[in-house]
PDB file of C-alpha atoms and ligand atoms in Angstrom:
ATOM      1  CA  UNK E   6      -0.584  33.879  -9.593  1.00 93.00           C
ATOM      2  CA  UNK E   7       2.846  32.778 -10.788  1.00 97.00           C
ATOM      3  CA  UNK E   8       4.831  30.134  -8.882  1.00 98.00           C
ATOM      4  CA  UNK E   9       8.610  29.915  -9.306  1.00 98.00           C
ATOM      5  CA  UNK E  10      10.276  26.503  -9.270  1.00 98.00           C
ATOM      6  CA  UNK E  11      14.065  26.278  -8.805  1.00 98.00           C
ATOM      7  CA  UNK E  12      15.590  23.997 -11.444  1.00 98.00           C
ATOM      8  CA  UNK E  13      17.601  22.086  -8.863  1.00 98.00           C
ATOM      9  CA  UNK E  14      17.440  19.188  -6.375  1.00 98.00           C
ATOM     10  CA  UNK E  15      14.039  17.465  -6.378  1.00 98.00           C
ATOM     11  CA  UNK E  16      12.871  19.393  -9.448  1.00 98.00           C
ATOM     12  CA  UNK E  17      14.677  16.728 -11.483  1.00 98.00           C
ATOM     13  CA  UNK E  18      12.701  13.975  -9.758  1.00 98.00           C
ATOM     14  CA  UNK E  19       9.305  15.633  -9.523  1.00 98.00           C
ATOM     15  CA  UNK E  20       9.126  18.225 -12.309  1.00 98.00           C
ATOM     16  CA  UNK E  21       6.315  16.377 -14.110  1.00 98.00           C
ATOM     17  CA  UNK E  22       4.332  16.059 -10.883  1.00 98.00           C
ATOM     18  CA  UNK E  23       4.880  19.697  -9.864  1.00 98.00           C
ATOM     19  CA  UNK E  24       4.223  21.216 -13.286  1.00 98.00           C
ATOM     20  CA  UNK E  25       1.066  19.146 -13.782  1.00 98.00           C
ATOM     21  CA  UNK E  26      -0.179  19.930 -10.281  1.00 98.00           C
ATOM     22  CA  UNK E  27       0.107  23.703 -10.679  1.00 98.00           C
ATOM     23  CA  UNK E  28      -1.214  23.556 -14.247  1.00 98.00           C
ATOM     24  CA  UNK E  29      -4.294  21.618 -13.082  1.00 98.00           C
ATOM     25  CA  UNK E  30      -4.919  24.348 -10.519  1.00 98.00           C
ATOM     26  CA  UNK E  31      -4.665  26.990 -13.232  1.00 98.00           C
ATOM     27  CA  UNK E  32      -1.474  28.422 -11.744  1.00 98.00           C
ATOM     28  CA  UNK E  33       1.306  29.573 -14.045  1.00 98.00           C
ATOM     29  CA  UNK E  34       4.832  28.347 -13.280  1.00 98.00           C
ATOM     30  CA  UNK E  35       8.221  29.811 -14.072  1.00 98.00           C
ATOM     31  CA  UNK E  36      11.301  27.592 -13.890  1.00 98.00           C
ATOM     32  CA  UNK E  37      14.727  29.062 -13.171  1.00 98.00           C
ATOM     33  CA  UNK E  38      17.185  28.844 -16.098  1.00 98.00           C
ATOM     34  CA  UNK E  39      19.659  26.014 -16.597  1.00 98.00           C
ATOM     35  CA  UNK E  40      22.672  26.181 -14.287  1.00 97.00           C
ATOM     36  CA  UNK E  41      25.546  28.316 -15.508  1.00 95.00           C
ATOM     37  CA  UNK E  42      28.629  29.850 -13.892  1.00 93.00           C
ATOM     38  CA  UNK E  43      26.661  32.892 -12.673  1.00 96.00           C
ATOM     39  CA  UNK E  44      24.076  30.689 -10.940  1.00 96.00           C
ATOM     40  CA  UNK E  45      26.791  28.503  -9.477  1.00 95.00           C
ATOM     41  CA  UNK E  46      28.581  31.577  -8.054  1.00 95.00           C
ATOM     42  CA  UNK E  47      25.290  32.932  -6.670  1.00 97.00           C
ATOM     43  CA  UNK E  48      24.656  29.579  -4.992  1.00 96.00           C
ATOM     44  CA  UNK E  49      28.105  29.584  -3.385  1.00 94.00           C
ATOM     45  CA  UNK E  50      27.453  33.142  -2.192  1.00 96.00           C
ATOM     46  CA  UNK E  51      24.124  32.372  -0.484  1.00 96.00           C
ATOM     47  CA  UNK E  52      24.856  28.880   0.860  1.00 94.00           C
ATOM     48  CA  UNK E  53      27.089  28.091   3.808  1.00 88.00           C
ATOM     49  CA  UNK E  54      30.343  26.305   2.929  1.00 84.00           C
ATOM     50  CA  UNK E  55      29.217  23.008   4.488  1.00 87.00           C
ATOM     51  CA  UNK E  56      26.389  22.634   1.974  1.00 92.00           C
ATOM     52  CA  UNK E  57      26.828  20.042  -0.746  1.00 96.00           C
ATOM     53  CA  UNK E  58      27.331  21.372  -4.260  1.00 96.00           C
ATOM     54  CA  UNK E  59      23.766  20.342  -5.216  1.00 97.00           C
ATOM     55  CA  UNK E  60      22.164  22.405  -2.453  1.00 96.00           C
ATOM     56  CA  UNK E  61      24.494  25.338  -3.179  1.00 96.00           C
ATOM     57  CA  UNK E  62      23.179  25.273  -6.731  1.00 97.00           C
ATOM     58  CA  UNK E  63      19.642  25.230  -5.344  1.00 98.00           C
ATOM     59  CA  UNK E  64      20.187  28.592  -3.625  1.00 98.00           C
ATOM     60  CA  UNK E  65      21.561  30.024  -6.863  1.00 98.00           C
ATOM     61  CA  UNK E  66      18.363  28.925  -8.606  1.00 98.00           C
ATOM     62  CA  UNK E  67      16.163  30.479  -5.903  1.00 98.00           C
ATOM     63  CA  UNK E  68      18.004  33.800  -6.304  1.00 98.00           C
ATOM     64  CA  UNK E  69      17.425  33.635 -10.084  1.00 98.00           C
ATOM     65  CA  UNK E  70      13.650  33.624  -9.449  1.00 98.00           C
ATOM     66  CA  UNK E  71      13.622  36.872  -7.450  1.00 97.00           C
ATOM     67  CA  UNK E  72      11.285  39.354  -9.137  1.00 97.00           C
ATOM     68  CA  UNK E  73      10.069  36.729 -11.634  1.00 97.00           C
ATOM     69  CA  UNK E  74       7.200  35.175  -9.662  1.00 98.00           C
ATOM     70  CA  UNK E  75       4.829  35.740  -6.760  1.00 98.00           C
ATOM     71  CA  UNK E  76       6.242  32.906  -4.661  1.00 98.00           C
ATOM     72  CA  UNK E  77       8.901  30.216  -4.932  1.00 98.00           C
ATOM     73  CA  UNK E  78       7.865  26.609  -4.287  1.00 98.00           C
ATOM     74  CA  UNK E  79      10.191  24.787  -1.880  1.00 98.00           C
ATOM     75  CA  UNK E  80       8.704  21.560  -0.500  1.00 98.00           C
ATOM     76  CA  UNK E  81       9.757  20.135   2.825  1.00 97.00           C
ATOM     77  CA  UNK E  82      10.149  16.393   2.357  1.00 96.00           C
ATOM     78  CA  UNK E  83      11.282  14.666   5.513  1.00 96.00           C
ATOM     79  CA  UNK E  84      10.464  11.013   4.895  1.00 95.00           C
ATOM     80  CA  UNK E  85       8.203   8.516   3.190  1.00 92.00           C
ATOM     81  CA  UNK E  86       7.688   6.447   6.339  1.00 88.00           C
ATOM     82  CA  UNK E  87      10.000   4.915   8.919  1.00 83.00           C
ATOM     83  CA  UNK E  88      11.976   3.047   6.254  1.00 82.00           C
ATOM     84  CA  UNK E  89      12.079   5.993   3.877  1.00 88.00           C
ATOM     85  CA  UNK E  90      14.216   8.740   5.355  1.00 94.00           C
ATOM     86  CA  UNK E  91      15.323  11.548   3.053  1.00 96.00           C
ATOM     87  CA  UNK E  92      18.683  13.286   3.323  1.00 96.00           C
ATOM     88  CA  UNK E  93      18.218  15.893   6.073  1.00 95.00           C
ATOM     89  CA  UNK E  94      18.768  18.724   3.575  1.00 95.00           C
ATOM     90  CA  UNK E  95      15.351  18.039   2.056  1.00 97.00           C
ATOM     91  CA  UNK E  96      13.799  18.332   5.498  1.00 95.00           C
ATOM     92  CA  UNK E  97      15.511  21.655   6.187  1.00 96.00           C
ATOM     93  CA  UNK E  98      15.423  23.171   2.714  1.00 97.00           C
ATOM     94  CA  UNK E  99      12.313  25.325   3.145  1.00 98.00           C
ATOM     95  CA  UNK E 100      13.513  26.832   6.437  1.00 97.00           C
ATOM     96  CA  UNK E 101      16.991  27.381   5.011  1.00 97.00           C
ATOM     97  CA  UNK E 102      15.567  29.136   1.945  1.00 98.00           C
ATOM     98  CA  UNK E 103      13.219  31.359   3.982  1.00 98.00           C
ATOM     99  CA  UNK E 104      16.048  32.404   6.299  1.00 97.00           C
ATOM    100  CA  UNK E 105      18.668  32.841   3.602  1.00 97.00           C
ATOM    101  CA  UNK E 106      16.434  35.144   1.570  1.00 98.00           C
ATOM    102  CA  UNK E 107      14.644  36.881   4.468  1.00 97.00           C
ATOM    103  CA  UNK E 108      15.930  40.309   3.335  1.00 96.00           C
ATOM    104  CA  UNK E 109      14.968  39.704  -0.298  1.00 97.00           C
ATOM    105  CA  UNK E 110      11.737  40.289  -2.127  1.00 94.00           C
ATOM    106  CA  UNK E 111      10.898  36.559  -2.317  1.00 96.00           C
ATOM    107  CA  UNK E 112       7.881  34.777  -0.825  1.00 98.00           C
ATOM    108  CA  UNK E 113       7.820  31.024  -0.471  1.00 98.00           C
ATOM    109  CA  UNK E 114       5.150  28.342  -0.540  1.00 98.00           C
ATOM    110  CA  UNK E 115       5.729  24.821   0.698  1.00 98.00           C
ATOM    111  CA  UNK E 116       4.135  21.464   1.335  1.00 97.00           C
ATOM    112  CA  UNK E 117       5.135  19.151   4.124  1.00 97.00           C
ATOM    113  CA  UNK E 118       5.620  15.454   3.346  1.00 97.00           C
ATOM    114  CA  UNK E 119       6.342  13.660   6.594  1.00 96.00           C
ATOM    115  CA  UNK E 120       4.684  10.262   6.866  1.00 95.00           C
ATOM    116  CA  UNK E 121       6.273   9.633  10.258  1.00 94.00           C
ATOM    117  CA  UNK E 122       4.289  12.642  11.498  1.00 94.00           C
ATOM    118  CA  UNK E 123       1.149  11.392   9.704  1.00 94.00           C
ATOM    119  CA  UNK E 124       1.415  13.792   6.767  1.00 95.00           C
ATOM    120  CA  UNK E 125       1.435  11.687   3.574  1.00 96.00           C
ATOM    121  CA  UNK E 126       2.215  13.089   0.147  1.00 96.00           C
ATOM    122  CA  UNK E 127      -1.384  13.381  -1.081  1.00 97.00           C
ATOM    123  CA  UNK E 128      -2.484  15.277   2.012  1.00 98.00           C
ATOM    124  CA  UNK E 129       0.554  17.574   1.722  1.00 98.00           C
ATOM    125  CA  UNK E 130      -0.325  18.540  -1.858  1.00 98.00           C
ATOM    126  CA  UNK E 131      -4.032  18.899  -1.100  1.00 98.00           C
ATOM    127  CA  UNK E 132      -3.174  21.315   1.733  1.00 98.00           C
ATOM    128  CA  UNK E 133      -0.853  23.207  -0.625  1.00 98.00           C
ATOM    129  CA  UNK E 134      -3.601  23.490  -3.237  1.00 98.00           C
ATOM    130  CA  UNK E 135      -6.110  24.717  -0.641  1.00 98.00           C
ATOM    131  CA  UNK E 136      -3.597  27.295   0.637  1.00 97.00           C
ATOM    132  CA  UNK E 137      -3.350  28.551  -2.960  1.00 98.00           C
ATOM    133  CA  UNK E 138      -7.111  29.052  -3.171  1.00 97.00           C
ATOM    134  CA  UNK E 139      -8.368  25.744  -4.661  1.00 98.00           C
ATOM    135  CA  UNK E 140     -11.198  23.702  -3.185  1.00 98.00           C
ATOM    136  CA  UNK E 141     -10.163  20.487  -1.454  1.00 98.00           C
ATOM    137  CA  UNK E 142     -11.804  18.401  -4.197  1.00 98.00           C
ATOM    138  CA  UNK E 143     -10.012  20.334  -6.951  1.00 98.00           C
ATOM    139  CA  UNK E 144      -6.651  20.097  -5.150  1.00 98.00           C
ATOM    140  CA  UNK E 145      -7.088  16.337  -4.677  1.00 98.00           C
ATOM    141  CA  UNK E 146      -7.990  15.853  -8.332  1.00 98.00           C
ATOM    142  CA  UNK E 147      -4.952  17.950  -9.347  1.00 98.00           C
ATOM    143  CA  UNK E 148      -2.667  15.809  -7.180  1.00 98.00           C
ATOM    144  CA  UNK E 149      -4.078  12.540  -8.510  1.00 98.00           C
ATOM    145  CA  UNK E 150      -3.664  13.646 -12.124  1.00 98.00           C
ATOM    146  CA  UNK E 151      -0.154  14.909 -11.500  1.00 98.00           C
ATOM    147  CA  UNK E 152       0.826  11.676  -9.731  1.00 98.00           C
ATOM    148  CA  UNK E 153      -0.413   9.641 -12.719  1.00 98.00           C
ATOM    149  CA  UNK E 154       1.466  11.918 -15.137  1.00 98.00           C
ATOM    150  CA  UNK E 155       4.630  11.497 -13.081  1.00 98.00           C
ATOM    151  CA  UNK E 156       4.289   7.691 -13.022  1.00 98.00           C
ATOM    152  CA  UNK E 157       3.736   7.622 -16.796  1.00 98.00           C
ATOM    153  CA  UNK E 158       6.789   9.822 -17.418  1.00 98.00           C
ATOM    154  CA  UNK E 159       8.925   7.588 -15.186  1.00 98.00           C
ATOM    155  CA  UNK E 160       7.792   4.454 -17.065  1.00 98.00           C
ATOM    156  CA  UNK E 161       8.640   6.095 -20.404  1.00 98.00           C
ATOM    157  CA  UNK E 162      12.081   7.097 -19.091  1.00 98.00           C
ATOM    158  CA  UNK E 163      12.796   3.542 -17.885  1.00 98.00           C
ATOM    159  CA  UNK E 164      11.789   2.109 -21.275  1.00 98.00           C
ATOM    160  CA  UNK E 165      14.079   4.599 -23.035  1.00 97.00           C
ATOM    161  CA  UNK E 166      17.119   3.714 -20.913  1.00 97.00           C
ATOM    162  CA  UNK E 167      16.424  -0.036 -21.126  1.00 98.00           C
ATOM    163  CA  UNK E 168      16.339   0.238 -24.930  1.00 97.00           C
ATOM    164  CA  UNK E 169      19.883   1.646 -24.814  1.00 97.00           C
ATOM    165  CA  UNK E 170      21.078  -1.640 -23.298  1.00 97.00           C
ATOM    166  CA  UNK E 171      20.734  -3.210 -26.779  1.00 97.00           C
ATOM    167  CA  UNK E 172      23.454  -0.891 -28.107  1.00 97.00           C
ATOM    168  CA  UNK E 173      26.637  -2.823 -28.983  1.00 95.00           C
ATOM    169  CA  UNK E 174      28.939  -0.099 -27.712  1.00 97.00           C
ATOM    170  CA  UNK E 175      30.461   0.070 -24.238  1.00 97.00           C
ATOM    171  CA  UNK E 176      27.770   0.796 -21.686  1.00 98.00           C
ATOM    172  CA  UNK E 177      28.389   2.719 -18.486  1.00 98.00           C
ATOM    173  CA  UNK E 178      25.927   2.871 -15.608  1.00 98.00           C
ATOM    174  CA  UNK E 179      26.134   6.401 -14.212  1.00 98.00           C
ATOM    175  CA  UNK E 180      24.996   6.253 -10.599  1.00 98.00           C
ATOM    176  CA  UNK E 181      24.013   9.607  -9.158  1.00 98.00           C
ATOM    177  CA  UNK E 182      21.090  11.675  -7.960  1.00 98.00           C
ATOM    178  CA  UNK E 183      18.982  12.957 -10.847  1.00 98.00           C
ATOM    179  CA  UNK E 184      19.726  16.568  -9.833  1.00 98.00           C
ATOM    180  CA  UNK E 185      23.419  15.878 -10.412  1.00 97.00           C
ATOM    181  CA  UNK E 186      23.051  13.666 -13.493  1.00 98.00           C
ATOM    182  CA  UNK E 187      20.884  16.090 -15.467  1.00 98.00           C
ATOM    183  CA  UNK E 188      22.157  19.456 -14.307  1.00 97.00           C
ATOM    184  CA  UNK E 189      23.366  21.255 -17.421  1.00 95.00           C
ATOM    185  CA  UNK E 190      26.545  22.535 -15.743  1.00 94.00           C
ATOM    186  CA  UNK E 191      27.727  19.630 -13.588  1.00 93.00           C
ATOM    187  CA  UNK E 192      26.263  16.283 -14.721  1.00 95.00           C
ATOM    188  CA  UNK E 193      25.257  16.705 -18.347  1.00 96.00           C
ATOM    189  CA  UNK E 194      28.844  17.396 -19.519  1.00 94.00           C
ATOM    190  CA  UNK E 195      29.794  14.001 -18.070  1.00 96.00           C
ATOM    191  CA  UNK E 196      26.950  12.200 -19.836  1.00 97.00           C
ATOM    192  CA  UNK E 197      27.899  13.975 -23.068  1.00 97.00           C
ATOM    193  CA  UNK E 198      31.577  13.165 -22.471  1.00 96.00           C
ATOM    194  CA  UNK E 199      30.736   9.447 -22.239  1.00 97.00           C
ATOM    195  CA  UNK E 200      28.854   9.658 -25.530  1.00 97.00           C
ATOM    196  CA  UNK E 201      31.716  11.518 -27.195  1.00 96.00           C
ATOM    197  CA  UNK E 202      33.966   8.615 -26.185  1.00 97.00           C
ATOM    198  CA  UNK E 203      31.644   6.342 -28.181  1.00 97.00           C
ATOM    199  CA  UNK E 204      30.094   4.749 -25.103  1.00 98.00           C
ATOM    200  CA  UNK E 205      26.514   4.706 -23.865  1.00 98.00           C
ATOM    201  CA  UNK E 206      25.589   6.191 -20.477  1.00 98.00           C
ATOM    202  CA  UNK E 207      22.717   4.483 -18.645  1.00 98.00           C
ATOM    203  CA  UNK E 208      21.286   6.711 -15.916  1.00 98.00           C
ATOM    204  CA  UNK E 209      20.620   5.245 -12.492  1.00 98.00           C
ATOM    205  CA  UNK E 210      17.247   6.950 -12.099  1.00 98.00           C
ATOM    206  CA  UNK E 211      15.747   4.679 -14.777  1.00 98.00           C
ATOM    207  CA  UNK E 212      14.288   2.318 -12.202  1.00 98.00           C
ATOM    208  CA  UNK E 213      10.921   1.574 -10.691  1.00 97.00           C
ATOM    209  CA  UNK E 214      11.466   3.337  -7.371  1.00 95.00           C
ATOM    210  CA  UNK E 215       9.722   0.753  -5.172  1.00 94.00           C
ATOM    211  CA  UNK E 216      11.402  -2.151  -6.956  1.00 97.00           C
ATOM    212  CA  UNK E 217      14.806  -0.443  -6.677  1.00 97.00           C
ATOM    213  CA  UNK E 218      14.400  -0.132  -2.941  1.00 95.00           C
ATOM    214  CA  UNK E 219      13.682  -3.847  -2.668  1.00 95.00           C
ATOM    215  CA  UNK E 220      16.556  -4.712  -5.015  1.00 96.00           C
ATOM    216  CA  UNK E 221      18.938  -2.602  -2.924  1.00 96.00           C
ATOM    217  CA  UNK E 222      18.630  -5.212  -0.151  1.00 95.00           C
ATOM    218  CA  UNK E 223      20.667  -7.577  -2.347  1.00 94.00           C
ATOM    219  CA  UNK E 224      23.626  -5.232  -1.882  1.00 94.00           C
ATOM    220  CA  UNK E 225      23.052  -3.852   1.620  1.00 93.00           C
ATOM    221  CA  UNK E 226      20.214  -4.225   4.099  1.00 93.00           C
ATOM    222  CA  UNK E 227      20.897  -1.286   6.383  1.00 91.00           C
ATOM    223  CA  UNK E 228      20.902   1.903   4.289  1.00 94.00           C
ATOM    224  CA  UNK E 229      18.581   4.466   5.929  1.00 93.00           C
ATOM    225  CA  UNK E 230      18.207   6.950   3.058  1.00 96.00           C
ATOM    226  CA  UNK E 231      15.516   6.168   0.527  1.00 96.00           C
ATOM    227  CA  UNK E 232      17.329   7.831  -2.383  1.00 97.00           C
ATOM    228  CA  UNK E 233      20.568   5.992  -1.617  1.00 97.00           C
ATOM    229  CA  UNK E 234      18.635   2.725  -1.667  1.00 97.00           C
ATOM    230  CA  UNK E 235      17.307   3.633  -5.113  1.00 97.00           C
ATOM    231  CA  UNK E 236      20.876   4.149  -6.328  1.00 98.00           C
ATOM    232  CA  UNK E 237      21.848   0.719  -4.971  1.00 98.00           C
ATOM    233  CA  UNK E 238      18.758  -0.748  -6.617  1.00 98.00           C
ATOM    234  CA  UNK E 239      19.899   0.632  -9.967  1.00 98.00           C
ATOM    235  CA  UNK E 240      23.209  -1.186  -9.583  1.00 98.00           C
ATOM    236  CA  UNK E 241      21.379  -4.404  -8.686  1.00 97.00           C
ATOM    237  CA  UNK E 242      19.217  -3.980 -11.794  1.00 97.00           C
ATOM    238  CA  UNK E 243      21.794  -2.937 -14.385  1.00 97.00           C
ATOM    239  CA  UNK E 244      25.225  -4.092 -13.324  1.00 94.00           C
ATOM    240  CA  UNK E 245      25.196  -7.359 -15.321  1.00 96.00           C
ATOM    241  CA  UNK E 246      24.299  -5.433 -18.490  1.00 97.00           C
ATOM    242  CA  UNK E 247      26.941  -2.715 -18.331  1.00 98.00           C
ATOM    243  CA  UNK E 248      30.717  -2.710 -18.774  1.00 97.00           C
ATOM    244  CA  UNK E 249      31.521  -0.243 -16.010  1.00 97.00           C
ATOM    245  CA  UNK E 250      30.008   1.958 -13.323  1.00 98.00           C
ATOM    246  CA  UNK E 251      30.589   5.634 -12.624  1.00 98.00           C
ATOM    247  CA  UNK E 252      29.630   6.982  -9.201  1.00 98.00           C
ATOM    248  CA  UNK E 253      28.808  10.665  -9.564  1.00 97.00           C
ATOM    249  CA  UNK E 254      28.776  12.582  -6.308  1.00 95.00           C
ATOM    250  CA  UNK E 255      28.456  16.218  -5.286  1.00 94.00           C
ATOM    251  CA  UNK E 256      31.012  17.244  -2.659  1.00 92.00           C
ATOM    252  CA  UNK E 257      30.512  16.956   0.340  1.00 94.00           C
ATOM    253  CA  UNK E 258      27.575  14.543   0.291  1.00 95.00           C
ATOM    254  CA  UNK E 259      27.381  12.570   3.544  1.00 94.00           C
ATOM    255  CA  UNK E 260      25.101   9.772   2.300  1.00 96.00           C
ATOM    256  CA  UNK E 261      27.013   9.282  -0.979  1.00 96.00           C
ATOM    257  CA  UNK E 262      30.414   9.234   0.729  1.00 95.00           C
ATOM    258  CA  UNK E 263      29.319   6.263   2.849  1.00 95.00           C
ATOM    259  CA  UNK E 264      27.334   4.480   0.155  1.00 96.00           C
ATOM    260  CA  UNK E 265      30.019   4.850  -2.521  1.00 96.00           C
ATOM    261  CA  UNK E 266      32.662   3.371  -0.234  1.00 95.00           C
ATOM    262  CA  UNK E 267      30.399   0.387   0.400  1.00 96.00           C
ATOM    263  CA  UNK E 268      29.624  -0.023  -3.332  1.00 97.00           C
ATOM    264  CA  UNK E 269      33.335  -0.061  -4.176  1.00 96.00           C
ATOM    265  CA  UNK E 270      33.950  -2.762  -1.541  1.00 95.00           C
ATOM    266  CA  UNK E 271      31.008  -4.948  -2.535  1.00 95.00           C
ATOM    267  CA  UNK E 272      30.805  -4.705  -6.329  1.00 95.00           C
ATOM    268  CA  UNK E 273      33.937  -6.473  -7.520  1.00 93.00           C
ATOM    269  CA  UNK E 274      32.956  -7.683 -10.985  1.00 93.00           C
ATOM    270  CA  UNK E 275      32.742  -4.300 -12.738  1.00 95.00           C
ATOM    271  CA  UNK E 276      35.293  -1.480 -12.942  1.00 96.00           C
ATOM    272  CA  UNK E 277      34.128   1.547 -10.941  1.00 97.00           C
ATOM    273  CA  UNK E 278      35.128   5.188 -11.310  1.00 97.00           C
ATOM    274  CA  UNK E 279      34.274   7.538  -8.447  1.00 96.00           C
ATOM    275  CA  UNK E 280      33.831  11.134  -9.627  1.00 95.00           C
ATOM    276  CA  UNK E 281      33.461  13.932  -7.103  1.00 93.00           C
ATOM    277  CA  UNK E 282      31.930  17.169  -8.370  1.00 91.00           C
ATOM    278  CA  UNK E 283      33.135  20.319  -6.665  1.00 85.00           C
ATOM    279  CA  UNK E 284      32.254  23.981  -7.218  1.00 72.00           C
ATOM    280  CA  UNK E 285      35.950  24.920  -7.073  1.00 62.00           C
ATOM    281  CA  UNK E 286      37.235  22.586  -9.740  1.00 56.00           C
ATOM    282  CA  UNK E 287      34.186  22.323 -11.999  1.00 55.00           C
ATOM    283  CA  UNK E 288      34.867  19.495 -14.412  1.00 65.00           C
ATOM    284  CA  UNK E 289      38.612  20.103 -14.672  1.00 62.00           C
ATOM    285  CA  UNK E 290      40.480  16.804 -14.847  1.00 82.00           C
ATOM    286  CA  UNK E 291      37.267  14.807 -15.149  1.00 87.00           C
ATOM    287  CA  UNK E 292      37.541  14.452 -18.926  1.00 88.00           C
ATOM    288  CA  UNK E 293      40.969  12.823 -18.621  1.00 91.00           C
ATOM    289  CA  UNK E 294      39.751  10.412 -15.960  1.00 94.00           C
ATOM    290  CA  UNK E 295      36.704   9.523 -18.062  1.00 95.00           C
ATOM    291  CA  UNK E 296      38.857   8.912 -21.113  1.00 95.00           C
ATOM    292  CA  UNK E 297      41.258   6.625 -19.218  1.00 96.00           C
ATOM    293  CA  UNK E 298      38.382   4.721 -17.615  1.00 97.00           C
ATOM    294  CA  UNK E 299      36.646   4.019 -20.918  1.00 97.00           C
ATOM    295  CA  UNK E 300      39.961   3.228 -22.665  1.00 96.00           C
ATOM    296  CA  UNK E 301      40.746   0.621 -20.006  1.00 95.00           C
ATOM    297  CA  UNK E 302      37.303  -0.955 -20.395  1.00 96.00           C
ATOM    298  CA  UNK E 303      37.738  -0.981 -24.186  1.00 95.00           C
ATOM    299  CA  UNK E 304      41.209  -2.602 -24.003  1.00 93.00           C
ATOM    300  CA  UNK E 305      39.927  -5.248 -21.590  1.00 89.00           C
ATOM    301  CA  UNK E 306      36.955  -5.987 -23.815  1.00 86.00           C
ATOM    302  CA  UNK E 307      39.126  -6.271 -26.934  1.00 86.00           C
ATOM    303  CA  UNK E 308      41.610  -8.508 -25.096  1.00 85.00           C
ATOM    304  CA  UNK E 309      38.764 -10.904 -24.248  1.00 76.00           C
ATOM    305  CA  UNK E 310      37.589 -11.162 -27.873  1.00 68.00           C
TER     306      UNK E 310
HETATM  307  S1  SF4 N 406      21.898  13.410  -0.703  1.00 88.83           S
HETATM  308 FE1  SF4 N 406      23.922  14.379  -0.811  1.00 88.83          FE
HETATM  309  S2  SF4 N 406      23.894  15.564  -2.722  1.00 88.83           S
HETATM  310 FE2  SF4 N 406      21.753  15.130  -2.135  1.00 88.83          FE
HETATM  311  S3  SF4 N 406      21.085  16.879  -0.951  1.00 88.83           S
HETATM  312 FE3  SF4 N 406      21.817  15.321   0.495  1.00 88.83          FE
HETATM  313  S4  SF4 N 406      23.988  15.873   0.855  1.00 88.83           S
HETATM  314 FE4  SF4 N 406      23.318  16.934  -1.019  1.00 88.83          FE
END
């Protein structure tokens, strides 16, 4: 059996966990290609206009897997407990995908993480493994190994980003969801752009997730979305060590629009640039704004010397 995984949304958070899990079960995986203009256009075609750019891209990636696998994996992740709500798109993603592609030759497999409904992550993956033909013991072992691999990869990533803090150049904390930061078409050009301007981007996902949620309380105590709290936690962790902050958001993201506004009001001791990514404009104009932002930081720094 061959499982397709769309290279979008939570793939960027869980790819180590997912790849290891399927590998441990002896199931081959195929990942959709990196985002390009064709995939972006396909995503805009299949998604409704109200979708955020990130979920539009997701549908483009699902369409790219048609005919390349036996089933596409789209998890339904509703929450990680009463204090850990996910953006509602992650709760609806599986149903949206099944309905959007109902006339296509694509089957889907899912797992349902919903701690509020007594379905924790481990149980969700064990049930997925069993539905794919594994014994319960084998599926549990596969989940436990994949969870450990994911934790180890996250620790290595944190260490890598923390090492970049020792760089003498201007450092910019780029605050955004991993699926926006690392997407080849929308986020990566911005990270590369920062480097080309002789500055160092530090990515907001380089945090211990539980610690980041606790740290977020230092900035705001009432954010419902778990991933937004992680972004706040990254600011709490890194903001004293960086020279500026870029907020990277996919239009129209409800959680980010509220959180970014609050960040701008509460974080006064670092310059902040708010960049909105849109499928219409692509990165047009962003390079100029990046250049001005980093120039201003550089002039201020030099003036203080
Ligand atoms: S958090 Fe924002 S960018 Fe992410 S899926 Fe939800 S609406 Fe889209």
